[in-house]
mmCIF file of C-alpha atoms in Angstrom:
data_model
loop_
_atom_site.group_PDB
_atom_site.id
_atom_site.type_symbol
_atom_site.label_atom_id
_atom_site.label_comp_id
_atom_site.label_asym_id
_atom_site.label_seq_id
_atom_site.Cartn_x
_atom_site.Cartn_y
_atom_site.Cartn_z
ATOM 1 C CA UNK A 38 163.118 -81.779 168.974
ATOM 2 C CA UNK A 39 160.520 -83.395 166.726
ATOM 3 C CA UNK A 40 157.456 -84.730 168.584
ATOM 4 C CA UNK A 41 155.115 -85.519 165.695
ATOM 5 C CA UNK A 42 155.226 -85.801 161.915
ATOM 6 C CA UNK A 43 152.325 -85.746 159.496
ATOM 7 C CA UNK A 44 152.771 -86.290 155.777
ATOM 8 C CA UNK A 45 152.573 -88.793 152.932
ATOM 9 C CA UNK A 46 154.099 -92.260 152.928
ATOM 10 C CA UNK A 47 156.946 -92.207 150.414
ATOM 11 C CA UNK A 48 158.367 -95.724 150.766
ATOM 12 C CA UNK A 49 159.122 -98.510 153.214
ATOM 13 C CA UNK A 50 162.341 -100.152 154.379
ATOM 14 C CA UNK A 51 162.890 -103.225 156.520
ATOM 15 C CA UNK A 52 162.400 -101.381 159.802
ATOM 16 C CA UNK A 53 161.572 -97.840 158.719
ATOM 17 C CA UNK A 54 159.288 -95.675 156.638
ATOM 18 C CA UNK A 55 160.175 -92.545 154.693
ATOM 19 C CA UNK A 56 157.568 -89.918 155.450
ATOM 20 C CA UNK A 57 157.306 -87.020 152.999
ATOM 21 C CA UNK A 58 156.507 -83.853 154.939
ATOM 22 C CA UNK A 59 156.139 -80.906 152.556
ATOM 23 C CA UNK A 60 158.792 -82.299 150.223
ATOM 24 C CA UNK A 61 161.246 -83.365 152.932
ATOM 25 C CA UNK A 62 161.662 -87.124 153.371
ATOM 26 C CA UNK A 63 162.146 -88.199 156.991
ATOM 27 C CA UNK A 64 163.498 -91.676 157.738
ATOM 28 C CA UNK A 65 161.427 -92.903 160.688
ATOM 29 C CA UNK A 66 162.226 -96.219 162.369
ATOM 30 C CA UNK A 67 159.168 -98.118 163.589
ATOM 31 C CA UNK A 68 158.192 -101.395 165.198
ATOM 32 C CA UNK A 69 156.852 -104.101 162.930
ATOM 33 C CA UNK A 70 153.377 -103.605 164.388
ATOM 34 C CA UNK A 71 153.343 -99.898 163.566
ATOM 35 C CA UNK A 72 154.643 -100.495 160.041
ATOM 36 C CA UNK A 73 151.851 -102.991 159.409
ATOM 37 C CA UNK A 74 149.227 -100.437 160.413
ATOM 38 C CA UNK A 75 150.501 -97.653 158.159
ATOM 39 C CA UNK A 76 148.846 -97.036 154.753
ATOM 40 C CA UNK A 77 150.234 -97.583 151.263
ATOM 41 C CA UNK A 78 152.765 -95.205 149.643
ATOM 42 C CA UNK A 79 151.159 -91.948 148.587
ATOM 43 C CA UNK A 80 148.629 -91.969 151.421
ATOM 44 C CA UNK A 81 148.625 -89.701 154.472
ATOM 45 C CA UNK A 82 149.927 -90.792 157.858
ATOM 46 C CA UNK A 83 150.771 -89.232 161.218
ATOM 47 C CA UNK A 84 153.265 -90.584 163.740
ATOM 48 C CA UNK A 85 154.268 -89.631 167.263
ATOM 49 C CA UNK A 86 158.034 -89.177 167.173
ATOM 50 C CA UNK A 87 160.776 -89.936 169.664
ATOM 51 C CA UNK A 88 164.010 -88.180 168.648
ATOM 52 C CA UNK A 89 167.341 -89.632 169.722
ATOM 53 C CA UNK A 90 170.441 -87.480 169.302
ATOM 54 C CA UNK A 91 173.814 -89.188 169.245
ATOM 55 C CA UNK A 92 177.288 -87.843 168.481
ATOM 56 C CA UNK A 93 177.230 -89.347 165.011
ATOM 57 C CA UNK A 94 173.542 -89.263 164.118
ATOM 58 C CA UNK A 95 170.010 -88.071 164.823
ATOM 59 C CA UNK A 96 167.453 -90.873 164.610
ATOM 60 C CA UNK A 97 163.683 -90.640 164.534
ATOM 61 C CA UNK A 98 161.431 -93.355 165.919
ATOM 62 C CA UNK A 99 157.747 -93.326 165.033
ATOM 63 C CA UNK A 100 154.703 -94.696 166.826
ATOM 64 C CA UNK A 101 151.080 -94.887 165.837
ATOM 65 C CA UNK A 102 149.959 -94.747 169.481
ATOM 66 C CA UNK A 103 151.362 -92.671 172.321
ATOM 67 C CA UNK A 104 151.243 -95.720 174.590
ATOM 68 C CA UNK A 105 153.759 -97.495 172.348
ATOM 69 C CA UNK A 106 156.065 -94.479 172.512
ATOM 70 C CA UNK A 107 155.915 -94.468 176.315
ATOM 71 C CA UNK A 108 156.825 -98.150 176.467
ATOM 72 C CA UNK A 109 159.660 -97.566 173.972
ATOM 73 C CA UNK A 110 161.212 -95.000 176.318
ATOM 74 C CA UNK A 111 160.523 -97.069 179.425
ATOM 75 C CA UNK A 112 162.101 -100.226 178.022
ATOM 76 C CA UNK A 113 165.350 -98.364 177.401
ATOM 77 C CA UNK A 114 165.694 -97.535 181.092
ATOM 78 C CA UNK A 115 166.658 -101.200 181.562
ATOM 79 C CA UNK A 116 170.378 -101.903 181.205
ATOM 80 C CA UNK A 117 171.037 -103.810 178.002
ATOM 81 C CA UNK A 118 167.960 -102.517 176.184
ATOM 82 C CA UNK A 119 168.689 -100.068 173.378
ATOM 83 C CA UNK A 120 166.416 -98.711 170.688
ATOM 84 C CA UNK A 121 166.814 -101.792 168.468
ATOM 85 C CA UNK A 122 165.858 -104.227 171.227
ATOM 86 C CA UNK A 123 162.980 -101.998 172.376
ATOM 87 C CA UNK A 124 161.559 -101.927 168.839
ATOM 88 C CA UNK A 125 162.052 -105.684 168.631
ATOM 89 C CA UNK A 126 159.968 -106.195 171.759
ATOM 90 C CA UNK A 127 157.237 -103.858 170.516
ATOM 91 C CA UNK A 128 157.233 -105.678 167.177
ATOM 92 C CA UNK A 129 156.427 -108.975 168.880
ATOM 93 C CA UNK A 130 154.191 -107.777 171.733
ATOM 94 C CA UNK A 131 151.361 -105.284 171.677
ATOM 95 C CA UNK A 132 151.234 -102.680 174.442
ATOM 96 C CA UNK A 133 148.611 -104.697 176.328
ATOM 97 C CA UNK A 134 150.567 -107.939 175.912
ATOM 98 C CA UNK A 135 153.748 -106.299 177.182
ATOM 99 C CA UNK A 136 151.924 -104.852 180.171
ATOM 100 C CA UNK A 137 150.394 -108.246 180.904
ATOM 101 C CA UNK A 138 153.790 -109.974 180.657
ATOM 102 C CA UNK A 139 155.285 -107.541 183.157
ATOM 103 C CA UNK A 140 152.293 -107.733 185.486
ATOM 104 C CA UNK A 141 152.446 -111.531 185.572
ATOM 105 C CA UNK A 142 156.286 -111.648 185.443
ATOM 106 C CA UNK A 143 156.113 -113.716 182.255
ATOM 107 C CA UNK A 144 159.783 -113.760 181.234
ATOM 108 C CA UNK A 145 159.187 -116.268 178.437
ATOM 109 C CA UNK A 146 156.794 -113.934 176.634
ATOM 110 C CA UNK A 147 159.308 -111.063 176.641
ATOM 111 C CA UNK A 148 162.106 -113.421 175.593
ATOM 112 C CA UNK A 149 160.262 -114.092 172.309
ATOM 113 C CA UNK A 150 161.580 -110.795 170.963
ATOM 114 C CA UNK A 151 164.718 -110.702 168.826
ATOM 115 C CA UNK A 152 167.841 -109.916 170.835
ATOM 116 C CA UNK A 153 166.246 -110.694 174.191
ATOM 117 C CA UNK A 154 167.710 -113.643 176.057
ATOM 118 C CA UNK A 155 166.377 -115.208 179.282
ATOM 119 C CA UNK A 156 168.564 -113.055 181.546
ATOM 120 C CA UNK A 157 167.572 -109.785 179.861
ATOM 121 C CA UNK A 158 163.896 -110.803 179.831
ATOM 122 C CA UNK A 159 164.081 -111.479 183.577
ATOM 123 C CA UNK A 160 165.687 -108.081 184.156
ATOM 124 C CA UNK A 161 163.025 -106.317 182.091
ATOM 125 C CA UNK A 162 160.027 -107.790 183.913
ATOM 126 C CA UNK A 163 161.683 -107.286 187.304
ATOM 127 C CA UNK A 164 162.782 -103.667 186.804
ATOM 128 C CA UNK A 165 159.611 -102.468 185.074
ATOM 129 C CA UNK A 166 157.113 -104.029 187.436
ATOM 130 C CA UNK A 167 156.720 -100.777 189.369
ATOM 131 C CA UNK A 168 157.254 -98.402 186.442
ATOM 132 C CA UNK A 169 154.433 -99.121 184.001
ATOM 133 C CA UNK A 170 153.104 -96.004 182.230
ATOM 134 C CA UNK A 171 150.414 -94.471 184.410
ATOM 135 C CA UNK A 172 147.935 -93.349 181.806
ATOM 136 C CA UNK A 173 144.502 -94.448 180.646
ATOM 137 C CA UNK A 174 141.524 -93.146 178.733
ATOM 138 C CA UNK A 175 139.098 -94.832 181.126
ATOM 139 C CA UNK A 176 136.687 -92.594 183.012
ATOM 140 C CA UNK A 177 137.149 -93.274 186.748
ATOM 141 C CA UNK A 178 133.409 -92.710 187.219
ATOM 142 C CA UNK A 179 132.872 -96.046 185.456
ATOM 143 C CA UNK A 180 134.228 -97.818 188.519
ATOM 144 C CA UNK A 181 131.649 -96.260 190.818
ATOM 145 C CA UNK A 182 128.802 -96.854 188.384
ATOM 146 C CA UNK A 183 129.771 -100.499 188.101
ATOM 147 C CA UNK A 184 129.975 -100.841 191.856
ATOM 148 C CA UNK A 185 133.556 -102.029 191.694
ATOM 149 C CA UNK A 186 136.066 -100.624 194.145
ATOM 150 C CA UNK A 187 138.720 -101.876 196.493
ATOM 151 C CA UNK A 188 136.515 -102.167 199.547
ATOM 152 C CA UNK A 189 135.316 -104.968 201.770
ATOM 153 C CA UNK A 190 132.249 -105.514 199.597
ATOM 154 C CA UNK A 191 134.175 -106.266 196.420
ATOM 155 C CA UNK A 192 135.133 -109.842 195.493
ATOM 156 C CA UNK A 193 138.685 -110.800 196.426
ATOM 157 C CA UNK A 194 139.641 -111.264 192.744
ATOM 158 C CA UNK A 195 138.549 -107.689 192.050
ATOM 159 C CA UNK A 196 140.461 -106.278 195.023
ATOM 160 C CA UNK A 197 143.570 -108.249 194.085
ATOM 161 C CA UNK A 198 143.391 -107.138 190.438
ATOM 162 C CA UNK A 199 143.032 -103.471 191.403
ATOM 163 C CA UNK A 200 145.933 -103.803 193.839
ATOM 164 C CA UNK A 201 148.101 -105.389 191.126
ATOM 165 C CA UNK A 202 147.402 -102.540 188.686
ATOM 166 C CA UNK A 203 148.135 -99.944 191.361
ATOM 167 C CA UNK A 204 151.435 -101.707 192.091
ATOM 168 C CA UNK A 205 152.254 -101.366 188.389
ATOM 169 C CA UNK A 206 152.011 -97.601 188.737
ATOM 170 C CA UNK A 207 148.444 -96.827 187.655
ATOM 171 C CA UNK A 208 146.337 -94.397 189.662
ATOM 172 C CA UNK A 209 143.787 -96.164 191.876
ATOM 173 C CA UNK A 210 140.685 -94.605 190.237
ATOM 174 C CA UNK A 211 141.924 -95.665 186.803
ATOM 175 C CA UNK A 212 142.862 -99.127 188.033
ATOM 176 C CA UNK A 213 139.402 -99.558 189.555
ATOM 177 C CA UNK A 214 137.785 -98.326 186.334
ATOM 178 C CA UNK A 215 139.843 -100.766 184.279
ATOM 179 C CA UNK A 216 138.860 -103.677 186.502
ATOM 180 C CA UNK A 217 135.217 -102.560 186.366
ATOM 181 C CA UNK A 218 135.349 -102.694 182.585
ATOM 182 C CA UNK A 219 137.061 -106.090 182.822
ATOM 183 C CA UNK A 220 134.319 -107.501 185.053
ATOM 184 C CA UNK A 221 131.742 -106.280 182.559
ATOM 185 C CA UNK A 222 133.641 -107.947 179.704
ATOM 186 C CA UNK A 223 134.548 -111.227 181.434
ATOM 187 C CA UNK A 224 131.723 -111.745 183.918
ATOM 188 C CA UNK A 225 131.451 -111.706 187.699
ATOM 189 C CA UNK A 226 133.283 -115.010 188.123
ATOM 190 C CA UNK A 227 136.506 -113.931 186.396
ATOM 191 C CA UNK A 228 139.722 -114.838 188.201
ATOM 192 C CA UNK A 229 142.376 -112.350 189.286
ATOM 193 C CA UNK A 230 144.831 -113.124 186.459
ATOM 194 C CA UNK A 231 142.177 -112.693 183.792
ATOM 195 C CA UNK A 232 141.029 -109.409 185.319
ATOM 196 C CA UNK A 233 144.606 -108.099 185.381
ATOM 197 C CA UNK A 234 145.204 -109.001 181.741
ATOM 198 C CA UNK A 235 141.907 -107.500 180.599
ATOM 199 C CA UNK A 236 142.484 -104.455 182.804
ATOM 200 C CA UNK A 237 145.827 -103.806 181.119
ATOM 201 C CA UNK A 238 144.118 -104.006 177.724
ATOM 202 C CA UNK A 239 141.586 -101.395 178.884
ATOM 203 C CA UNK A 240 144.355 -99.143 180.199
ATOM 204 C CA UNK A 241 146.246 -99.435 176.916
ATOM 205 C CA UNK A 242 143.383 -97.848 174.977
ATOM 206 C CA UNK A 243 144.889 -94.396 175.462
#
């Protein structure tokens, strides 16, 4: 199975790029956001690849960031969400925006994507609430240095935000570190919702 491709951009299609790897052109389907970030034809690019094997075809899906690939796979665990719908969602919402929508159960935000109606959007936010990718590049030590942790001395907004991120599937040290970074960015008086949204953005920087 192909996990990564590195080569030269050959050309672009509506929802794919042809990547020339040592003279072999691979058709790689991507979200609109990933396509926008790729360079011009003739320039070098590298993509994380998710390979899907079907009876009638082998399809490659490319992602600039590993976090986007994880969400692509996770979205397809929801009944009614195939690769096309998953790419549609990731074309409209960034990883942090998608995480925020699920954390706050914002069905309307998910429903903005092509092919996603109100019922499917509701199913997505409900089923993925406890399955968010548990990864982050944040150093857990940051939480201790910032004095932010889920203890009696922390503000209630901080404790609630950490609890919400843990409920989404993130490890407690990483959740605390993300909220610590959020407090630093937003100020001590930030409300729970704002801390959750900013925390998800910090966790998405993987």
